[in-house]
Amino acid sequence: KIKLKNPDEAGTLARKIRSTVAFPFFIRTWMQWNKNLFLAIKIEKIIMAIILSCLIGVALFNVVSSLIMIVIEKTREISILKAIGMRKNGIQKIFLWHGVFMGGIGTLLGLLLAIMVSICLNTFQWIKLSPDVYYLSYLPVEIRLSEACVVCVGMLMVSICASYFPARRAARLYPVEGIRYE
């Protein structure tokens, strides 16, 4: 057995050793020994990405539908604002900011919940692993600030995109439509 300081260099070292060692000896790296484990982790990552994409799609739909409902409910107020001289751009900004606010609150709550669950998973070790199969007795969780920031920025961008169409719809309303029956 050879132990390396950098485990990622195992493949290059194994190739060097294979070129010098004769037939009866076999050289295997830790990656080859645990190939099934890494394949399972890769498949789990793909499945988790699909599940998270579906959840983001549902969140996107919720933001869009709630903003459209707000536009429908506030048709009268939008019409009054347009009748007294507010421009389409101003109304669109109001609804964009409302969508960003809703997305920001959701992102912040989701981040706080994820941090709390991660801390609880590490502290209480809720997800137990079989020591016969894995080298760990529980599933450790690591919070990476860079990944959390990327997810938060991504969710804010998604909420801005989701807010754009309802805001545009609100800006296109004619003042007469909203105050016609008043």
mmCIF file of N, CA, C and O in Angstrom, residues 69-147:
data_model
loop_
_atom_site.group_PDB
_atom_site.id
_atom_site.type_symbol
_atom_site.label_atom_id
_atom_site.label_comp_id
_atom_site.label_asym_id
_atom_site.label_seq_id
_atom_site.Cartn_x
_atom_site.Cartn_y
_atom_site.Cartn_z
ATOM 1 N N MET A 69 -51.836 37.097 -9.758
ATOM 2 C CA MET A 69 -53.021 37.333 -8.919
ATOM 3 C C MET A 69 -53.010 38.743 -8.328
ATOM 4 O O MET A 69 -54.043 39.392 -8.243
ATOM 5 N N ILE A 70 -51.831 39.208 -7.941
ATOM 6 C CA ILE A 70 -51.729 40.572 -7.401
ATOM 7 C C ILE A 70 -52.062 41.589 -8.488
ATOM 8 O O ILE A 70 -52.757 42.579 -8.232
ATOM 9 N N VAL A 71 -51.596 41.341 -9.710
ATOM 10 C CA VAL A 71 -51.910 42.242 -10.824
ATOM 11 C C VAL A 71 -53.411 42.271 -11.068
ATOM 12 O O VAL A 71 -54.009 43.342 -11.256
ATOM 13 N N ILE A 72 -54.053 41.106 -11.030
ATOM 14 C CA ILE A 72 -55.506 41.048 -11.243
ATOM 15 C C ILE A 72 -56.235 41.772 -10.115
ATOM 16 O O ILE A 72 -57.194 42.517 -10.351
ATOM 17 N N GLU A 73 -55.800 41.541 -8.872
ATOM 18 C CA GLU A 73 -56.446 42.193 -7.728
ATOM 19 C C GLU A 73 -56.227 43.706 -7.725
ATOM 20 O O GLU A 73 -57.086 44.455 -7.264
ATOM 21 N N LYS A 74 -55.098 44.143 -8.207
ATOM 22 C CA LYS A 74 -54.750 45.566 -8.149
ATOM 23 C C LYS A 74 -54.995 46.287 -9.477
ATOM 24 O O LYS A 74 -54.455 47.373 -9.691
ATOM 25 N N THR A 75 -55.820 45.725 -10.333
ATOM 26 C CA THR A 75 -56.093 46.356 -11.627
ATOM 27 C C THR A 75 -56.638 47.766 -11.451
ATOM 28 O O THR A 75 -56.238 48.694 -12.153
ATOM 29 N N ARG A 76 -57.526 47.952 -10.510
ATOM 30 C CA ARG A 76 -58.117 49.272 -10.266
ATOM 31 C C ARG A 76 -57.057 50.274 -9.830
ATOM 32 O O ARG A 76 -56.975 51.390 -10.342
ATOM 33 N N GLU A 77 -56.208 49.864 -8.901
ATOM 34 C CA GLU A 77 -55.162 50.763 -8.406
ATOM 35 C C GLU A 77 -54.139 51.091 -9.496
ATOM 36 O O GLU A 77 -53.669 52.227 -9.599
ATOM 37 N N ILE A 78 -53.810 50.092 -10.301
ATOM 38 C CA ILE A 78 -52.883 50.332 -11.408
ATOM 39 C C ILE A 78 -53.488 51.326 -12.394
ATOM 40 O O ILE A 78 -52.811 52.241 -12.883
ATOM 41 N N SER A 79 -54.771 51.160 -12.669
ATOM 42 C CA SER A 79 -55.446 52.068 -13.591
ATOM 43 C C SER A 79 -55.481 53.493 -13.051
ATOM 44 O O SER A 79 -55.298 54.449 -13.814
ATOM 45 N N ILE A 80 -55.700 53.642 -11.769
ATOM 46 C CA ILE A 80 -55.719 54.978 -11.169
ATOM 47 C C ILE A 80 -54.329 55.604 -11.264
ATOM 48 O O ILE A 80 -54.192 56.787 -11.606
ATOM 49 N N LEU A 81 -53.299 54.822 -10.963
ATOM 50 C CA LEU A 81 -51.937 55.343 -11.072
ATOM 51 C C LEU A 81 -51.616 55.780 -12.503
ATOM 52 O O LEU A 81 -50.992 56.819 -12.723
ATOM 53 N N LYS A 82 -52.060 55.000 -13.475
ATOM 54 C CA LYS A 82 -51.804 55.358 -14.870
ATOM 55 C C LYS A 82 -52.628 56.584 -15.273
ATOM 56 O O LYS A 82 -52.157 57.411 -16.059
ATOM 57 N N ALA A 83 -53.839 56.691 -14.731
ATOM 58 C CA ALA A 83 -54.693 57.828 -15.075
ATOM 59 C C ALA A 83 -54.131 59.137 -14.528
ATOM 60 O O ALA A 83 -54.302 60.196 -15.146
ATOM 61 N N ILE A 84 -53.443 59.084 -13.403
ATOM 62 C CA ILE A 84 -52.884 60.330 -12.852
ATOM 63 C C ILE A 84 -51.467 60.597 -13.363
ATOM 64 O O ILE A 84 -50.818 61.539 -12.916
ATOM 65 N N GLY A 85 -50.985 59.751 -14.291
ATOM 66 C CA GLY A 85 -49.742 60.087 -14.960
ATOM 67 C C GLY A 85 -48.549 59.188 -14.722
ATOM 68 O O GLY A 85 -47.458 59.484 -15.216
ATOM 69 N N MET A 86 -48.692 58.109 -14.004
ATOM 70 C CA MET A 86 -47.542 57.212 -13.795
ATOM 71 C C MET A 86 -47.251 56.470 -15.098
ATOM 72 O O MET A 86 -48.143 55.999 -15.775
ATOM 73 N N ARG A 87 -45.993 56.347 -15.421
ATOM 74 C CA ARG A 87 -45.584 55.694 -16.666
ATOM 75 C C ARG A 87 -45.553 54.181 -16.512
ATOM 76 O O ARG A 87 -45.487 53.656 -15.407
ATOM 77 N N LYS A 88 -45.547 53.518 -17.662
ATOM 78 C CA LYS A 88 -45.481 52.055 -17.673
ATOM 79 C C LYS A 88 -44.230 51.564 -16.958
ATOM 80 O O LYS A 88 -44.262 50.570 -16.242
ATOM 81 N N ASN A 89 -43.146 52.262 -17.159
ATOM 82 C CA ASN A 89 -41.872 51.880 -16.566
ATOM 83 C C ASN A 89 -41.939 51.862 -15.033
ATOM 84 O O ASN A 89 -41.410 50.971 -14.381
ATOM 85 N N GLY A 90 -42.623 52.867 -14.472
ATOM 86 C CA GLY A 90 -42.756 52.943 -13.010
ATOM 87 C C GLY A 90 -43.581 51.802 -12.448
ATOM 88 O O GLY A 90 -43.237 51.217 -11.412
ATOM 89 N N ILE A 91 -44.667 51.472 -13.122
ATOM 90 C CA ILE A 91 -45.515 50.362 -12.664
ATOM 91 C C ILE A 91 -44.765 49.039 -12.796
ATOM 92 O O ILE A 91 -44.820 48.186 -11.905
ATOM 93 N N GLN A 92 -44.031 48.899 -13.874
ATOM 94 C CA GLN A 92 -43.258 47.680 -14.062
ATOM 95 C C GLN A 92 -42.205 47.536 -12.963
ATOM 96 O O GLN A 92 -41.993 46.440 -12.433
ATOM 97 N N LYS A 93 -41.570 48.625 -12.586
ATOM 98 C CA LYS A 93 -40.572 48.579 -11.514
ATOM 99 C C LYS A 93 -41.194 48.171 -10.178
ATOM 100 O O LYS A 93 -40.596 47.430 -9.404
ATOM 101 N N ILE A 94 -42.402 48.675 -9.905
ATOM 102 C CA ILE A 94 -43.088 48.317 -8.649
ATOM 103 C C ILE A 94 -43.266 46.806 -8.567
ATOM 104 O O ILE A 94 -42.957 46.180 -7.543
ATOM 105 N N PHE A 95 -43.746 46.193 -9.633
ATOM 106 C CA PHE A 95 -43.994 44.751 -9.600
ATOM 107 C C PHE A 95 -42.703 43.946 -9.662
ATOM 108 O O PHE A 95 -42.619 42.865 -9.083
ATOM 109 N N LEU A 96 -41.697 44.466 -10.343
ATOM 110 C CA LEU A 96 -40.401 43.786 -10.321
ATOM 111 C C LEU A 96 -39.818 43.780 -8.913
ATOM 112 O O LEU A 96 -39.307 42.761 -8.437
ATOM 113 N N TRP A 97 -39.895 44.919 -8.230
ATOM 114 C CA TRP A 97 -39.379 44.990 -6.859
ATOM 115 C C TRP A 97 -40.183 44.097 -5.925
ATOM 116 O O TRP A 97 -39.625 43.490 -5.006
ATOM 117 N N HIS A 98 -41.474 44.002 -6.167
ATOM 118 C CA HIS A 98 -42.305 43.117 -5.338
ATOM 119 C C HIS A 98 -41.871 41.663 -5.534
ATOM 120 O O HIS A 98 -41.750 40.900 -4.570
ATOM 121 N N GLY A 99 -41.613 41.267 -6.781
ATOM 122 C CA GLY A 99 -41.152 39.907 -7.060
ATOM 123 C C GLY A 99 -39.777 39.639 -6.478
ATOM 124 O O GLY A 99 -39.513 38.563 -5.943
ATOM 125 N N VAL A 100 -38.878 40.631 -6.571
ATOM 126 C CA VAL A 100 -37.543 40.474 -5.993
ATOM 127 C C VAL A 100 -37.636 40.361 -4.474
ATOM 128 O O VAL A 100 -36.923 39.564 -3.855
ATOM 129 N N PHE A 101 -38.522 41.142 -3.871
ATOM 130 C CA PHE A 101 -38.715 41.071 -2.419
ATOM 131 C C PHE A 101 -39.219 39.688 -2.015
ATOM 132 O O PHE A 101 -38.705 39.080 -1.073
ATOM 133 N N MET A 102 -40.224 39.180 -2.741
ATOM 134 C CA MET A 102 -40.751 37.842 -2.427
ATOM 135 C C MET A 102 -39.666 36.784 -2.622
ATOM 136 O O MET A 102 -39.501 35.879 -1.790
ATOM 137 N N GLY A 103 -38.919 36.884 -3.717
ATOM 138 C CA GLY A 103 -37.839 35.927 -3.965
ATOM 139 C C GLY A 103 -36.733 36.033 -2.934
ATOM 140 O O GLY A 103 -36.154 35.027 -2.517
ATOM 141 N N GLY A 104 -36.420 37.264 -2.510
ATOM 142 C CA GLY A 104 -35.380 37.469 -1.497
ATOM 143 C C GLY A 104 -35.770 36.877 -0.152
ATOM 144 O O GLY A 104 -34.953 36.237 0.511
ATOM 145 N N ILE A 105 -37.020 37.097 0.242
ATOM 146 C CA ILE A 105 -37.504 36.518 1.510
ATOM 147 C C ILE A 105 -37.476 34.994 1.436
ATOM 148 O O ILE A 105 -37.015 34.320 2.366
ATOM 149 N N GLY A 106 -37.935 34.430 0.314
ATOM 150 C CA GLY A 106 -37.914 32.976 0.149
ATOM 151 C C GLY A 106 -36.495 32.418 0.151
ATOM 152 O O GLY A 106 -36.226 31.376 0.751
ATOM 153 N N THR A 107 -35.588 33.119 -0.517
ATOM 154 C CA THR A 107 -34.190 32.686 -0.558
ATOM 155 C C THR A 107 -33.570 32.743 0.828
ATOM 156 O O THR A 107 -32.865 31.816 1.247
ATOM 157 N N LEU A 108 -33.816 33.812 1.542
ATOM 158 C CA LEU A 108 -33.261 33.955 2.892
ATOM 159 C C LEU A 108 -33.808 32.880 3.829
ATOM 160 O O LEU A 108 -33.044 32.247 4.569
ATOM 161 N N LEU A 109 -35.115 32.645 3.790
ATOM 162 C CA LEU A 109 -35.696 31.598 4.635
ATOM 163 C C LEU A 109 -35.163 30.209 4.253
ATOM 164 O O LEU A 109 -34.875 29.388 5.125
ATOM 165 N N GLY A 110 -35.025 29.960 2.945
ATOM 166 C CA GLY A 110 -34.478 28.681 2.496
ATOM 167 C C GLY A 110 -33.035 28.486 2.931
ATOM 168 O O GLY A 110 -32.649 27.398 3.351
ATOM 169 N N LEU A 111 -32.244 29.559 2.866
ATOM 170 C CA LEU A 111 -30.845 29.482 3.298
ATOM 171 C C LEU A 111 -30.751 29.206 4.799
ATOM 172 O O LEU A 111 -29.986 28.343 5.231
ATOM 173 N N LEU A 112 -31.549 29.924 5.578
ATOM 174 C CA LEU A 112 -31.537 29.699 7.026
ATOM 175 C C LEU A 112 -31.990 28.287 7.378
ATOM 176 O O LEU A 112 -31.389 27.629 8.247
ATOM 177 N N LEU A 113 -33.020 27.802 6.702
ATOM 178 C CA LEU A 113 -33.497 26.438 6.950
ATOM 179 C C LEU A 113 -32.436 25.405 6.568
ATOM 180 O O LEU A 113 -32.202 24.436 7.304
ATOM 181 N N ALA A 114 -31.763 25.622 5.428
ATOM 182 C CA ALA A 114 -30.713 24.689 4.999
ATOM 183 C C ALA A 114 -29.550 24.669 5.986
ATOM 184 O O ALA A 114 -29.019 23.600 6.295
ATOM 185 N N ILE A 115 -29.164 25.828 6.495
ATOM 186 C CA ILE A 115 -28.073 25.886 7.474
ATOM 187 C C ILE A 115 -28.478 25.174 8.764
ATOM 188 O O ILE A 115 -27.696 24.402 9.332
ATOM 189 N N MET A 116 -29.714 25.407 9.211
ATOM 190 C CA MET A 116 -30.183 24.751 10.444
ATOM 191 C C MET A 116 -30.222 23.232 10.281
ATOM 192 O O MET A 116 -29.778 22.492 11.167
ATOM 193 N N VAL A 117 -30.740 22.761 9.145
ATOM 194 C CA VAL A 117 -30.809 21.312 8.915
ATOM 195 C C VAL A 117 -29.407 20.724 8.814
ATOM 196 O O VAL A 117 -29.136 19.646 9.354
ATOM 197 N N SER A 118 -28.491 21.422 8.152
ATOM 198 C CA SER A 118 -27.115 20.935 8.030
ATOM 199 C C SER A 118 -26.433 20.826 9.393
ATOM 200 O O SER A 118 -25.756 19.835 9.679
ATOM 201 N N ILE A 119 -26.629 21.826 10.219
ATOM 202 C CA ILE A 119 -26.045 21.793 11.563
ATOM 203 C C ILE A 119 -26.640 20.639 12.375
ATOM 204 O O ILE A 119 -25.921 19.912 13.066
ATOM 205 N N CYS A 120 -27.950 20.459 12.263
ATOM 206 C CA CYS A 120 -28.597 19.352 12.985
ATOM 207 C C CYS A 120 -28.118 17.993 12.478
ATOM 208 O O CYS A 120 -27.920 17.069 13.268
ATOM 209 N N LEU A 121 -27.935 17.861 11.162
ATOM 210 C CA LEU A 121 -27.444 16.592 10.614
ATOM 211 C C LEU A 121 -26.050 16.267 11.122
ATOM 212 O O LEU A 121 -25.739 15.106 11.406
ATOM 213 N N ASN A 122 -25.195 17.270 11.245
ATOM 214 C CA ASN A 122 -23.848 17.028 11.764
ATOM 215 C C ASN A 122 -23.847 16.783 13.268
ATOM 216 O O ASN A 122 -23.108 15.941 13.771
ATOM 217 N N THR A 123 -24.677 17.522 13.985
ATOM 218 C CA THR A 123 -24.686 17.415 15.447
ATOM 219 C C THR A 123 -25.322 16.108 15.922
ATOM 220 O O THR A 123 -24.757 15.398 16.749
ATOM 221 N N PHE A 124 -26.506 15.799 15.399
ATOM 222 C CA PHE A 124 -27.260 14.644 15.885
ATOM 223 C C PHE A 124 -27.037 13.381 15.060
ATOM 224 O O PHE A 124 -27.534 12.321 15.428
ATOM 225 N N GLN A 125 -26.335 13.482 13.955
ATOM 226 C CA GLN A 125 -26.001 12.333 13.099
ATOM 227 C C GLN A 125 -27.235 11.494 12.771
ATOM 228 O O GLN A 125 -27.288 10.293 13.013
ATOM 229 N N TRP A 126 -28.238 12.148 12.182
ATOM 230 C CA TRP A 126 -29.506 11.484 11.882
ATOM 231 C C TRP A 126 -29.387 10.459 10.766
ATOM 232 O O TRP A 126 -30.101 9.465 10.764
ATOM 233 N N ILE A 127 -28.517 10.688 9.806
ATOM 234 C CA ILE A 127 -28.390 9.757 8.685
ATOM 235 C C ILE A 127 -27.227 8.811 8.979
ATOM 236 O O ILE A 127 -26.068 9.160 8.848
ATOM 237 N N LYS A 128 -27.574 7.615 9.401
ATOM 238 C CA LYS A 128 -26.571 6.600 9.750
ATOM 239 C C LYS A 128 -26.181 5.819 8.497
ATOM 240 O O LYS A 128 -27.009 5.549 7.636
ATOM 241 N N LEU A 129 -24.911 5.473 8.414
ATOM 242 C CA LEU A 129 -24.396 4.660 7.322
ATOM 243 C C LEU A 129 -23.870 3.347 7.889
ATOM 244 O O LEU A 129 -23.398 3.292 9.022
ATOM 245 N N SER A 130 -23.922 2.326 7.084
ATOM 246 C CA SER A 130 -23.424 1.022 7.514
ATOM 247 C C SER A 130 -21.900 1.034 7.496
ATOM 248 O O SER A 130 -21.284 1.236 6.459
ATOM 249 N N PRO A 131 -21.270 0.805 8.636
ATOM 250 C CA PRO A 131 -19.802 0.806 8.669
ATOM 251 C C PRO A 131 -19.187 -0.346 7.870
ATOM 252 O O PRO A 131 -18.019 -0.305 7.520
ATOM 253 N N ASP A 132 -19.971 -1.393 7.572
ATOM 254 C CA ASP A 132 -19.467 -2.498 6.765
ATOM 255 C C ASP A 132 -19.251 -2.068 5.313
ATOM 256 O O ASP A 132 -18.351 -2.580 4.648
ATOM 257 N N VAL A 133 -20.087 -1.157 4.853
ATOM 258 C CA VAL A 133 -20.022 -0.724 3.457
ATOM 259 C C VAL A 133 -19.196 0.548 3.316
ATOM 260 O O VAL A 133 -18.377 0.681 2.417
ATOM 261 N N TYR A 134 -19.418 1.502 4.215
ATOM 262 C CA TYR A 134 -18.773 2.805 4.123
ATOM 263 C C TYR A 134 -17.716 2.953 5.223
ATOM 264 O O TYR A 134 -17.736 2.244 6.213
ATOM 265 N N TYR A 135 -16.841 3.898 5.049
ATOM 266 C CA TYR A 135 -15.815 4.160 6.047
ATOM 267 C C TYR A 135 -16.291 5.134 7.109
ATOM 268 O O TYR A 135 -15.543 5.483 8.004
ATOM 269 N N LEU A 136 -17.520 5.563 7.003
ATOM 270 C CA LEU A 136 -18.090 6.527 7.946
ATOM 271 C C LEU A 136 -19.295 5.910 8.637
ATOM 272 O O LEU A 136 -19.997 5.081 8.056
ATOM 273 N N SER A 137 -19.570 6.329 9.848
ATOM 274 C CA SER A 137 -20.741 5.802 10.552
ATOM 275 C C SER A 137 -21.978 6.675 10.338
ATOM 276 O O SER A 137 -23.093 6.253 10.587
ATOM 277 N N TYR A 138 -21.783 7.913 9.877
ATOM 278 C CA TYR A 138 -22.901 8.813 9.585
ATOM 279 C C TYR A 138 -22.539 9.680 8.380
ATOM 280 O O TYR A 138 -21.380 9.729 7.976
ATOM 281 N N LEU A 139 -23.535 10.328 7.816
ATOM 282 C CA LEU A 139 -23.320 11.182 6.649
ATOM 283 C C LEU A 139 -22.932 12.584 7.102
ATOM 284 O O LEU A 139 -23.755 13.301 7.660
ATOM 285 N N PRO A 140 -21.677 12.975 6.884
ATOM 286 C CA PRO A 140 -21.286 14.330 7.276
ATOM 287 C C PRO A 140 -21.785 15.349 6.249
ATOM 288 O O PRO A 140 -21.913 15.049 5.067
ATOM 289 N N VAL A 141 -22.084 16.547 6.725
ATOM 290 C CA VAL A 141 -22.587 17.621 5.864
ATOM 291 C C VAL A 141 -21.641 18.797 5.985
ATOM 292 O O VAL A 141 -21.258 19.187 7.089
ATOM 293 N N GLU A 142 -21.261 19.344 4.840
ATOM 294 C CA GLU A 142 -20.361 20.491 4.820
ATOM 295 C C GLU A 142 -21.069 21.647 4.120
ATOM 296 O O GLU A 142 -21.613 21.484 3.029
ATOM 297 N N ILE A 143 -21.059 22.794 4.766
ATOM 298 C CA ILE A 143 -21.655 23.991 4.179
ATOM 299 C C ILE A 143 -20.535 24.768 3.492
ATOM 300 O O ILE A 143 -19.563 25.160 4.135
ATOM 301 N N ARG A 144 -20.678 24.967 2.203
ATOM 302 C CA ARG A 144 -19.691 25.739 1.444
ATOM 303 C C ARG A 144 -20.277 27.103 1.121
ATOM 304 O O ARG A 144 -21.301 27.202 0.447
ATOM 305 N N LEU A 145 -19.614 28.127 1.602
ATOM 306 C CA LEU A 145 -20.100 29.491 1.424
ATOM 307 C C LEU A 145 -20.208 29.862 -0.046
ATOM 308 O O LEU A 145 -21.189 30.497 -0.459
ATOM 309 N N SER A 146 -19.253 29.449 -0.853
ATOM 310 C CA SER A 146 -19.284 29.796 -2.281
ATOM 311 C C SER A 146 -20.499 29.178 -2.978
ATOM 312 O O SER A 146 -21.179 29.844 -3.764
ATOM 313 N N GLU A 147 -20.806 27.928 -2.677
ATOM 314 C CA GLU A 147 -21.960 27.277 -3.285
ATOM 315 C C GLU A 147 -23.267 27.880 -2.787
ATOM 316 O O GLU A 147 -24.222 28.034 -3.556
#
